[in-house]
Coordinates of C-alpha atoms in Angstrom, one line a residue:
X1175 CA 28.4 42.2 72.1
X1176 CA 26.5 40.1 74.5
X1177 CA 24.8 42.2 77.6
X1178 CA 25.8 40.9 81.1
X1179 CA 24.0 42.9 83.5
X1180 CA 21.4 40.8 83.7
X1181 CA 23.9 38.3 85.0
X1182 CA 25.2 40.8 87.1
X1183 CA 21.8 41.4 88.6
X1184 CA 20.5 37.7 89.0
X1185 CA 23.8 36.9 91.3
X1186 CA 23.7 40.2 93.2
X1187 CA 20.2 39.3 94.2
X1188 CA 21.2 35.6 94.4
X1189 CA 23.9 36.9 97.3
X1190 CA 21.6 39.1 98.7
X1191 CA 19.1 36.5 99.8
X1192 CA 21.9 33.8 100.7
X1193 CA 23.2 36.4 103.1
X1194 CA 19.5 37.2 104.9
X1195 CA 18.8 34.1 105.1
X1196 CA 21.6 32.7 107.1
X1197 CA 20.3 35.4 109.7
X1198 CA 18.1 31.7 110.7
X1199 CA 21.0 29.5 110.7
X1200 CA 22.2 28.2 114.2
X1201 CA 24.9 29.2 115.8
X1202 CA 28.4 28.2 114.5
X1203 CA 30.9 27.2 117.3
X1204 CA 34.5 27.0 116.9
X1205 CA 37.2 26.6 119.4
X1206 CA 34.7 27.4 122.0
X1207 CA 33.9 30.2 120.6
X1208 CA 30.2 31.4 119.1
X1209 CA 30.1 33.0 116.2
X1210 CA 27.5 35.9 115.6
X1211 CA 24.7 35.4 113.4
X1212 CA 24.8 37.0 110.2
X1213 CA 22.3 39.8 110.2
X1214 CA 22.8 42.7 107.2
X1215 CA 19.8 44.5 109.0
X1216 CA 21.7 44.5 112.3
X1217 CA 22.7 48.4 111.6
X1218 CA 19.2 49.6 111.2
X1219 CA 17.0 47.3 113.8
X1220 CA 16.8 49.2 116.9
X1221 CA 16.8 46.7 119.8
X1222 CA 13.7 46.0 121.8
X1223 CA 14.3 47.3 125.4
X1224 CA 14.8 44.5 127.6
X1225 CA 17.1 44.4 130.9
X1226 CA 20.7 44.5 130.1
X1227 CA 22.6 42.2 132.7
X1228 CA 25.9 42.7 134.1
X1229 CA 28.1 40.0 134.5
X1230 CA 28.9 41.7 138.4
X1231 CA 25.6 39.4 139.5
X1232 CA 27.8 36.7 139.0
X1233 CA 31.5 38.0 140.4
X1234 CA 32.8 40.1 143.6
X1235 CA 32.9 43.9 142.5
X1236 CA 34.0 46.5 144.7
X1237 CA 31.2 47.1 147.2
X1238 CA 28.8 50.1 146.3
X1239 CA 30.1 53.1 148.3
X1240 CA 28.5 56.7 149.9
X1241 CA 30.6 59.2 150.6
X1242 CA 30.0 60.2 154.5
X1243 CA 29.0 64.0 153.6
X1244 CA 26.4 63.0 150.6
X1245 CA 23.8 65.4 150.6
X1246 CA 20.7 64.7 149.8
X1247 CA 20.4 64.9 145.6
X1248 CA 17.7 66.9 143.7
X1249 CA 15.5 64.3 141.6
X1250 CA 16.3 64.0 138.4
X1251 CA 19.8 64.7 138.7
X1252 CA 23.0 62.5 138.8
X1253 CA 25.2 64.5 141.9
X1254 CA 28.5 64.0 142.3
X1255 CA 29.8 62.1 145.6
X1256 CA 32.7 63.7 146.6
X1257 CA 34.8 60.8 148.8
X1258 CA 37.1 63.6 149.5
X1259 CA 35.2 66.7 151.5
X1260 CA 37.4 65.8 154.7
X1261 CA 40.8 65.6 153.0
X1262 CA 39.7 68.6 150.9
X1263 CA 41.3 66.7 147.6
X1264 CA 37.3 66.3 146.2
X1265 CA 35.3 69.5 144.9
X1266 CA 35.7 71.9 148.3
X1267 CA 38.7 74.0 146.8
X1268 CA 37.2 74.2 143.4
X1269 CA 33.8 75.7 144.8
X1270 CA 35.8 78.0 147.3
X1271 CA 37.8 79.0 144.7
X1272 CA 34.7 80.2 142.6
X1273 CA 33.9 82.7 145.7
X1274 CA 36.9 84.5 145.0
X1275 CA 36.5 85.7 141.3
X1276 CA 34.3 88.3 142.5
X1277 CA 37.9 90.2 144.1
X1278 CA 39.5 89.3 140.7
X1279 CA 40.2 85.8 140.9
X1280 CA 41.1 83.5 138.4
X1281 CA 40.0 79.6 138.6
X1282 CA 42.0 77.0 137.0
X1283 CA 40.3 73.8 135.7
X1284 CA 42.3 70.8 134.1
X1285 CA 40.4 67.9 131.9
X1286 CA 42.4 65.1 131.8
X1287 CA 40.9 62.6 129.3
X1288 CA 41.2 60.0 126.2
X1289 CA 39.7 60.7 122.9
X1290 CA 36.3 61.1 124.1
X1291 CA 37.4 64.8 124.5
X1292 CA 39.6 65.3 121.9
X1293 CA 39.3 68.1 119.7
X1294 CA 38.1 70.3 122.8
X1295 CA 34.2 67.8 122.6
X1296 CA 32.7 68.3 126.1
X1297 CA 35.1 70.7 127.4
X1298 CA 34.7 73.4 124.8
X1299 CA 31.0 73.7 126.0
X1300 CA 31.4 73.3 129.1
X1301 CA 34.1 75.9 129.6
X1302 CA 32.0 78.4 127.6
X1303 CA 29.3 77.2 130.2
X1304 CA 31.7 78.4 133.3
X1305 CA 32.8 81.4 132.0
X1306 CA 29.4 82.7 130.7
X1307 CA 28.0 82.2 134.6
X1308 CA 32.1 83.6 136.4
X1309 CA 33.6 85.6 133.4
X1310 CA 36.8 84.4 131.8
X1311 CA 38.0 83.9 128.0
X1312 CA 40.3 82.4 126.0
X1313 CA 40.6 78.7 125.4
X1314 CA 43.4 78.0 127.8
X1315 CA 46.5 75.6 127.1
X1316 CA 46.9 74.1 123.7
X1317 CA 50.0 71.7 122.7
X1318 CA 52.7 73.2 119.6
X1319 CA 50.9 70.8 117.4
X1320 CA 47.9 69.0 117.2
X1321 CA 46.7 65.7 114.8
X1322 CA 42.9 67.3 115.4
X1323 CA 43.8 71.5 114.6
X1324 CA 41.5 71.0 112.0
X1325 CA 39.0 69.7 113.6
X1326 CA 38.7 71.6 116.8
X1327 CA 36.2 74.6 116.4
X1328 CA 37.6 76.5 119.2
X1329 CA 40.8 78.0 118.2
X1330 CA 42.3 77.9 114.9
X1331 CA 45.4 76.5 115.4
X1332 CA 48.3 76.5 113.0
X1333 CA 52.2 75.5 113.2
X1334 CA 54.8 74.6 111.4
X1335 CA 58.7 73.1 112.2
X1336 CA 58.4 71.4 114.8
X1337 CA 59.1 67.5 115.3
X1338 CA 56.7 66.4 117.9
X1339 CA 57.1 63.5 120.6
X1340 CA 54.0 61.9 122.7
X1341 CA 53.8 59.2 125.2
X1342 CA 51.9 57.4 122.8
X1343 CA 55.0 56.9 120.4
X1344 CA 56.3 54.0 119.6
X1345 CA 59.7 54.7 119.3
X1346 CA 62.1 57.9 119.7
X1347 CA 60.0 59.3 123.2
X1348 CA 62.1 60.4 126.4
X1349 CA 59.6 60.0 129.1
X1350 CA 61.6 62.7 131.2
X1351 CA 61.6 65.4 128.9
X1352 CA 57.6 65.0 128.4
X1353 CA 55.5 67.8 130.3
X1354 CA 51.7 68.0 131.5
X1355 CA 50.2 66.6 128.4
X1356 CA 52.8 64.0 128.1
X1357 CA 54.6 65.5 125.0
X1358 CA 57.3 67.6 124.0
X1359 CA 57.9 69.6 120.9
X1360 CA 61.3 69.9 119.8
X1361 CA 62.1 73.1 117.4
X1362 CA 63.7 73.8 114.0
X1363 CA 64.8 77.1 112.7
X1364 CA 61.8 78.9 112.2
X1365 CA 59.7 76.6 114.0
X1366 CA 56.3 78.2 114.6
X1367 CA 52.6 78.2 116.4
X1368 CA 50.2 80.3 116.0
X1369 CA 46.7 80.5 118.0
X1370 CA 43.6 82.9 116.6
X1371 CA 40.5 83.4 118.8
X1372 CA 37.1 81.5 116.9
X1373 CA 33.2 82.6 118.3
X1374 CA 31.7 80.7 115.7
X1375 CA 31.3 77.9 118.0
X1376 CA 31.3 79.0 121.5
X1377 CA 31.6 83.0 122.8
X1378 CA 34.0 84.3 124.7
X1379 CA 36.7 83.0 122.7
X1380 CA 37.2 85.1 120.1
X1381 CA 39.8 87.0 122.1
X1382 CA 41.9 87.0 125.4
X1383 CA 43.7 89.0 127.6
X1384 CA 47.0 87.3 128.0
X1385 CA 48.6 84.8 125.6
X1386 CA 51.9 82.4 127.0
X1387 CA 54.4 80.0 125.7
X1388 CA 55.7 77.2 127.6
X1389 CA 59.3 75.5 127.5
X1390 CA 62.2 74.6 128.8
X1391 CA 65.7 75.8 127.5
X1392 CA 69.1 74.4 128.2
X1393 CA 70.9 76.7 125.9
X1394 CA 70.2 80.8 124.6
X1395 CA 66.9 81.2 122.6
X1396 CA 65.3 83.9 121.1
X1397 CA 61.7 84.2 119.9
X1398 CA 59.7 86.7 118.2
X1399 CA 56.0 87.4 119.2
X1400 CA 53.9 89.0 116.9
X1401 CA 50.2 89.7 118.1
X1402 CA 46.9 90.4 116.3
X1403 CA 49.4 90.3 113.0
X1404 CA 51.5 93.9 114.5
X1405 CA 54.8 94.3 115.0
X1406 CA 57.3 91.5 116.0
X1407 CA 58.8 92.0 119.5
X1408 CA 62.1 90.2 119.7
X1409 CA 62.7 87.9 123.3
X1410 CA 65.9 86.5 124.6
X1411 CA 66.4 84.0 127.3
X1412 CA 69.3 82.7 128.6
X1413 CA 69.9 79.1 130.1
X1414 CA 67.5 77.9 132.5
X1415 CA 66.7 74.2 133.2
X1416 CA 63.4 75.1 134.5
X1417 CA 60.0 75.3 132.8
X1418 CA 59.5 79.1 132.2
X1419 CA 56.6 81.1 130.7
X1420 CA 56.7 84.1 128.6
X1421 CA 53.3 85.8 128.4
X1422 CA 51.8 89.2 126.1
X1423 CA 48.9 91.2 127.8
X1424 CA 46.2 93.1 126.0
X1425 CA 43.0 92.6 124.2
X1426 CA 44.3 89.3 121.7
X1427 CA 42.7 88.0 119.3
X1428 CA 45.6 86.5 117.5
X1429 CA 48.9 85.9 118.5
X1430 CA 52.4 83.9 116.3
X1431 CA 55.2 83.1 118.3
X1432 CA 58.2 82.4 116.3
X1433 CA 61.7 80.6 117.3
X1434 CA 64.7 82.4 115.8
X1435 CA 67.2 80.1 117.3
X1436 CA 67.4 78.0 120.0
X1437 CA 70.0 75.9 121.4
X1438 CA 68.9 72.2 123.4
X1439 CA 65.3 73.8 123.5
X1440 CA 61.9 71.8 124.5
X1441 CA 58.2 73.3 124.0
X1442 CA 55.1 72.2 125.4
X1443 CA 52.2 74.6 124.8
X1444 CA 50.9 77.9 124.3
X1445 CA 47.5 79.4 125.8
X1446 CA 45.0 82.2 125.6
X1447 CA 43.6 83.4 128.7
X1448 CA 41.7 85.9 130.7
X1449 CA 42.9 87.6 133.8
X1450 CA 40.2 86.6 135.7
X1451 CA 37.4 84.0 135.7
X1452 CA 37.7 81.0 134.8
X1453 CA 40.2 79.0 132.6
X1454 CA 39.5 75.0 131.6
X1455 CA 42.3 72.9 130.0
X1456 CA 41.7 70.3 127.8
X1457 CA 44.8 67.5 128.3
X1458 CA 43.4 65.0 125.8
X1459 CA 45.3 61.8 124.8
X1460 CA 44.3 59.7 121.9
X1461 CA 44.0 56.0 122.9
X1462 CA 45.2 56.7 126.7
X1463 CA 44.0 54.6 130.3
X1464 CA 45.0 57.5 132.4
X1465 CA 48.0 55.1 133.5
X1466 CA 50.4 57.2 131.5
X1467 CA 49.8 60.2 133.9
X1468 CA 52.2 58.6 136.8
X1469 CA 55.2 58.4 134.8
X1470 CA 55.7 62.5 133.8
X1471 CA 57.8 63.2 136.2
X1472 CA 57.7 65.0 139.5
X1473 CA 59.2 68.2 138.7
X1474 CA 57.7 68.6 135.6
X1475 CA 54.3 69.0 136.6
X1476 CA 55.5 70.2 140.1
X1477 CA 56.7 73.6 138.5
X1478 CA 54.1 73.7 135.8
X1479 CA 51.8 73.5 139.0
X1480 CA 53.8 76.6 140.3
X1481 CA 53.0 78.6 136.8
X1482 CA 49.7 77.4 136.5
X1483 CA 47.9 76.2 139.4
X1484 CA 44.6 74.6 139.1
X1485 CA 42.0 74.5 141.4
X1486 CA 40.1 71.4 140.2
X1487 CA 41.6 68.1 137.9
X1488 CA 38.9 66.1 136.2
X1489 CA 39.7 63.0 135.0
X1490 CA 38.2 61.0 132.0
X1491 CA 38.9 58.0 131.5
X1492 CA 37.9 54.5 130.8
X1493 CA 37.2 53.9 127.0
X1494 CA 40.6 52.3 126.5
X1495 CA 40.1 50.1 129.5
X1496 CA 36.4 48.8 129.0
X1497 CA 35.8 45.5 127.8
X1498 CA 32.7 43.2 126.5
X1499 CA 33.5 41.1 129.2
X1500 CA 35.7 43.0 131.1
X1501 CA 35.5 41.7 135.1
X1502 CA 38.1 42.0 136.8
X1503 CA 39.6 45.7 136.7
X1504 CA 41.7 45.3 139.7
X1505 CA 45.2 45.8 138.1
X1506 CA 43.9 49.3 136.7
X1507 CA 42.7 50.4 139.6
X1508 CA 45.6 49.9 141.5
X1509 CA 47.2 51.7 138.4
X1510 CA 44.9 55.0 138.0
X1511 CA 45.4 54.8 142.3
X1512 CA 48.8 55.8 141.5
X1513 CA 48.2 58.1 138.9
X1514 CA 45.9 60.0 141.3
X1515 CA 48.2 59.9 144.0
X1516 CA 50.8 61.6 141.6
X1517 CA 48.5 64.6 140.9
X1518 CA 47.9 64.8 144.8
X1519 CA 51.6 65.3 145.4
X1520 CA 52.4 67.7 142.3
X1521 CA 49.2 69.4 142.5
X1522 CA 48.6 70.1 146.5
X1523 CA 46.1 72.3 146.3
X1524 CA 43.9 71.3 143.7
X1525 CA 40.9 68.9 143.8
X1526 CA 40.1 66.0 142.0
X1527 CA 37.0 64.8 140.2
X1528 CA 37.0 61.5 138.8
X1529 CA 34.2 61.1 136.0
X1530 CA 33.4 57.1 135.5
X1531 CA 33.0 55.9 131.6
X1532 CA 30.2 56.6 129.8
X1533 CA 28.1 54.4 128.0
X1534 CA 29.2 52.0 125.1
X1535 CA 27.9 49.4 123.1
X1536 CA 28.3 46.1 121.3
X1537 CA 26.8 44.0 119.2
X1538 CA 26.0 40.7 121.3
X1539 CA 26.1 37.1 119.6
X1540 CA 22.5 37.3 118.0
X1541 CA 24.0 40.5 116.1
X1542 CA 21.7 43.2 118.8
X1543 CA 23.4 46.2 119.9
X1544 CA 23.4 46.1 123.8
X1545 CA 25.4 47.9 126.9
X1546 CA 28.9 46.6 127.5
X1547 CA 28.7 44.4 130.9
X1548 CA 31.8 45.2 131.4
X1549 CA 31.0 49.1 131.3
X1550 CA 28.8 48.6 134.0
X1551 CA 31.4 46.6 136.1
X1552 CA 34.3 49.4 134.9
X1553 CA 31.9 52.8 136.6
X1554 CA 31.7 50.3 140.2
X1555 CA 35.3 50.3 140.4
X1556 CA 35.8 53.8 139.1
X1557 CA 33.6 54.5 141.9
X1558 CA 35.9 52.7 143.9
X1559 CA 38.4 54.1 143.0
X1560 CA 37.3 57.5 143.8
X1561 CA 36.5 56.1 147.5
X1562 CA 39.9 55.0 148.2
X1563 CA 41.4 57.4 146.4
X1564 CA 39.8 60.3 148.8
X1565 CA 38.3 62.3 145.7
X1566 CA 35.0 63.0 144.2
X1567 CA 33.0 60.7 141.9
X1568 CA 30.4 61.2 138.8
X1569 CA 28.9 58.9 137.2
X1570 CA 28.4 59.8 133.9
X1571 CA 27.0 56.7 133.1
X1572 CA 24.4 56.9 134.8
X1573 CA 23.7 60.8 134.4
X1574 CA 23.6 59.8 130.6
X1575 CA 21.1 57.5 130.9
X1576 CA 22.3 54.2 131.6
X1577 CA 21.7 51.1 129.3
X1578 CA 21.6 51.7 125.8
X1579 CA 22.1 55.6 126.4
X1580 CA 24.9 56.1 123.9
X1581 CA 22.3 54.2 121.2
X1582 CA 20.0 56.9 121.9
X1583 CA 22.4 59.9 121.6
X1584 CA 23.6 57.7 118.0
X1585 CA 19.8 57.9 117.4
X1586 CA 18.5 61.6 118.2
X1587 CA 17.6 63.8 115.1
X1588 CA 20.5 65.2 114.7
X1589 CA 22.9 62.5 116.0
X1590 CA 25.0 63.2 119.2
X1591 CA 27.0 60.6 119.0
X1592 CA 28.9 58.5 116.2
X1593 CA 27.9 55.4 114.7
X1594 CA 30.7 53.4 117.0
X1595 CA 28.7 53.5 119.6
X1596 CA 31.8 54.7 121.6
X1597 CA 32.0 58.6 120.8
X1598 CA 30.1 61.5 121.3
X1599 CA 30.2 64.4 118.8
X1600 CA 30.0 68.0 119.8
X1601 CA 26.0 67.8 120.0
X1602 CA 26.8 65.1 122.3
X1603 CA 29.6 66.8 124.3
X1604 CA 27.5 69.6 124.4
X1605 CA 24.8 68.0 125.9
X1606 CA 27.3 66.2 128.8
X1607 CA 28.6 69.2 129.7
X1608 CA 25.3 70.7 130.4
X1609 CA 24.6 67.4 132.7
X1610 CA 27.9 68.3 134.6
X1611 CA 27.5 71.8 134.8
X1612 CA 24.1 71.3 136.2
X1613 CA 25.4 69.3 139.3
X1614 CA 28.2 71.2 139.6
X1615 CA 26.4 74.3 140.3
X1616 CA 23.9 72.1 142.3
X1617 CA 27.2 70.7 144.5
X1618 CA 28.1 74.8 144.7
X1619 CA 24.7 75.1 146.3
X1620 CA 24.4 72.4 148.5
X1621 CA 28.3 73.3 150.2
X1622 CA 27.4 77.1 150.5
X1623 CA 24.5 76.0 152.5
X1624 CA 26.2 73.5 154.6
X1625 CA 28.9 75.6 155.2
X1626 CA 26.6 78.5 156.5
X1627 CA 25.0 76.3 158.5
X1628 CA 28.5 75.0 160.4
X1629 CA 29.4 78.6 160.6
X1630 CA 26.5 79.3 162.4

């Protein structure tokens, strides 16, 4: 029998050269548009530094704004410009609430975000970070069900049931039966979620001192709790149209709750806790603007805001909204303008912290990786946003090192970041949260001194 491979080897080599050397072809145009260059080394060249421009040099951007009350910011560090120290809707209730754990005080932190933070990246380190400095435990609020349970290293999360409904869907969601995280879980008999306490990753998490359920029931339901794999305790509700939470105290480190029966029933969550310190919420939604956030309804978040009142909102946002080219963002901020506004009126008392996008790359028409313009453009009218808005401002951006930055995290030894140029992993969150936990407690600082100094 006749021996191809060395048929098979001539071609493969054959290919192999055609395709490197079209690298020095020109440049194909069609329809007006260029065409890359082909460039199989493209993955593995690093790109020589060389300014990065934005296409704002060439279009009207939102002015570059300072908040009135900027303090002066330590070098070195990115500080947060809070737009909103007058109205008190930017970081002054957040760092006042701090003050108050030392009587027993618990302070509530939401992160509102897109994938970026899903599966608890960023905010599992930098809640650890919190409550390491103020006390607290538990991971907070986590939906029925999850598409990244197996992936998030902070609880072990497992369910079972339940048929699940998200903003996101296509088809079969009712916008107003959706709660905080824009979803609603919807049980069978037997439906199920169970949460156990992990330290592997982070501490203070292995267990908690008070562990909830969330929902809503037209109808009778009854539910079994079973905690730290004890005893079941039997619950009964009657009818309520209001969001109600049913909570176990004690020193948890596992807890099941079970539905029996239930009659015109919706879910939304279940949390472990501490009764004091500090608790941080991760609201992540794959493939989200931050648009979404206007249309859950008023009351919804109203009286999840009266069972569960948080003291500071961060938004993340902006990954779904950057372009290569992006320039003109005007629509979304007009958009995200009225998702804020909606928080300000169902969450009165809390403050908000708005943190722009982060870096992301591209590959450019010569095949180099390079800094999305329209990145840079999208973190000006973030910060615009922020100004109008009345809130407070971080530019993570910047604080992560500006052009090319999310190349260098793809690059460290071991990688913080994944090879989309788009995502951090949890080295990479890890390292974030550090950068906003150091100007955070910076911003504590600076207002603690300020504020002695008006007192006085």
């Amino acid at each position: 029998m006749k021996n191809y491979l060395g048929y098979s080897l001539w071609l493969t080599l054959l290919v192999l050269f055609a395709l490197l050397g079209m690298h020095w072809l020109p440049r194909i145009t069609v329809s007006g548009h260029t065409m890359r260059r082909v460039d199989l080394l493209g993955d593995v060249r690093y790109p020589e530094p060389e300014e990065v421009l934005s296409d704002s040099d060439s279009i009207a951007l939102p002015p570059i704004v300072k908040p009135v009350f900027l303090d002066t910011c330590r070098t070195g560090l990115t500080c947060i410009e809070d737009y909103g120290d007058s109205s008190r809707r930017g970081m002054a209730p957040f760092y006042e609430a701090l003050d108050r754990i030392d009587s027993g005080g618990v302070v509530r932190v939401a992160v509102f975000g897109d994938s970026f933070i899903e599966a608890d990246i960023f905010t599992a380190d930098l809640r650890e970070m919190l409550q390491k400095r103020f006390g607290g435990c538990g991971v907070g609020f986590v939906d029925i069900t999850s598409i990244t349970n197996g992936f998030r290293p902070t609880v072990r999360h497992a369910f079972g049931g339940w048929a699940s409904h998200s903003v996101t869907d296509s088809i079969g969601f009712d916008g107003e039966k959706q709660g905080v995280a824009g979803r609603y879980f919807i049980p069978g008999k037997g439906a199920y979620v169970e949460l156990r306490g992990q330290s592997k990753y982070a501490s203070l998490l292995d267990t908690c001192r008070k562990a909830s359920v969330f929902f809503r029931n037209k109808g009778d339901v009854r539910l079994t709790v079973q905690v730290n794999k004890g005893e079941k305790r039997e619950l009964t509700f009657s009818p309520s149209g209001r969001l109600r939470q049913e909570s176990v105290g004690g020193r948890i480190g596992a807890v099941r709750w079970t539905v029996e029966e239930a009659d015109s029933a919706l879910f939304y969550g279940v949390a472990m806790d501490g009764d004091k310190g500090v608790i941080l919420d991760n609201f992540s939604l794959r493939g989200s603007s931050g648009l979404s956030l206007r249309s859950i309804p008023l009351e919804a978040l109203r009286q999840f805001n009266r069972l569960r009142p948080y003291d500071l909102i961060i938004l993340e946002y902006g990954l779904n909204v950057a372009t290569e080219r992006g320039r003109n963002y005007d629509k979304y901020k007009k958009g995200l303008l009225t998702s804020i506004e909606h928080l300000k009126e169902c969450f009165p008392q809390a403050g908000i912290l708005l943190l722009s996008v982060g870096d992301r790359d591209y590959k450019d028409e010569d095949g180099e990786l390079r800094t999305m313009p329209g990145v840079k453009n999208l973190v000006r009218y973030q910060q615009s946003i922020a100004a109008e808005g009345g809130i407070a401002f971080w530019n993570m951006f910047e604080a992560m090192g500006g052009d090319l930055s999310m190349l260098k995290l793809v690059n460290a030894k071991p990688p913080m970041a994944n090879y989309d140029y788009t995502h951090i992993n949890f080295r990479g969150g890890k390292y974030l949260a550090g950068l906003l936990y150091e100007t955070l407690m910076y911003g504590k600082e600076q207002y603690d001194r300020r504020r002695a100094y008006e007192e006085n």
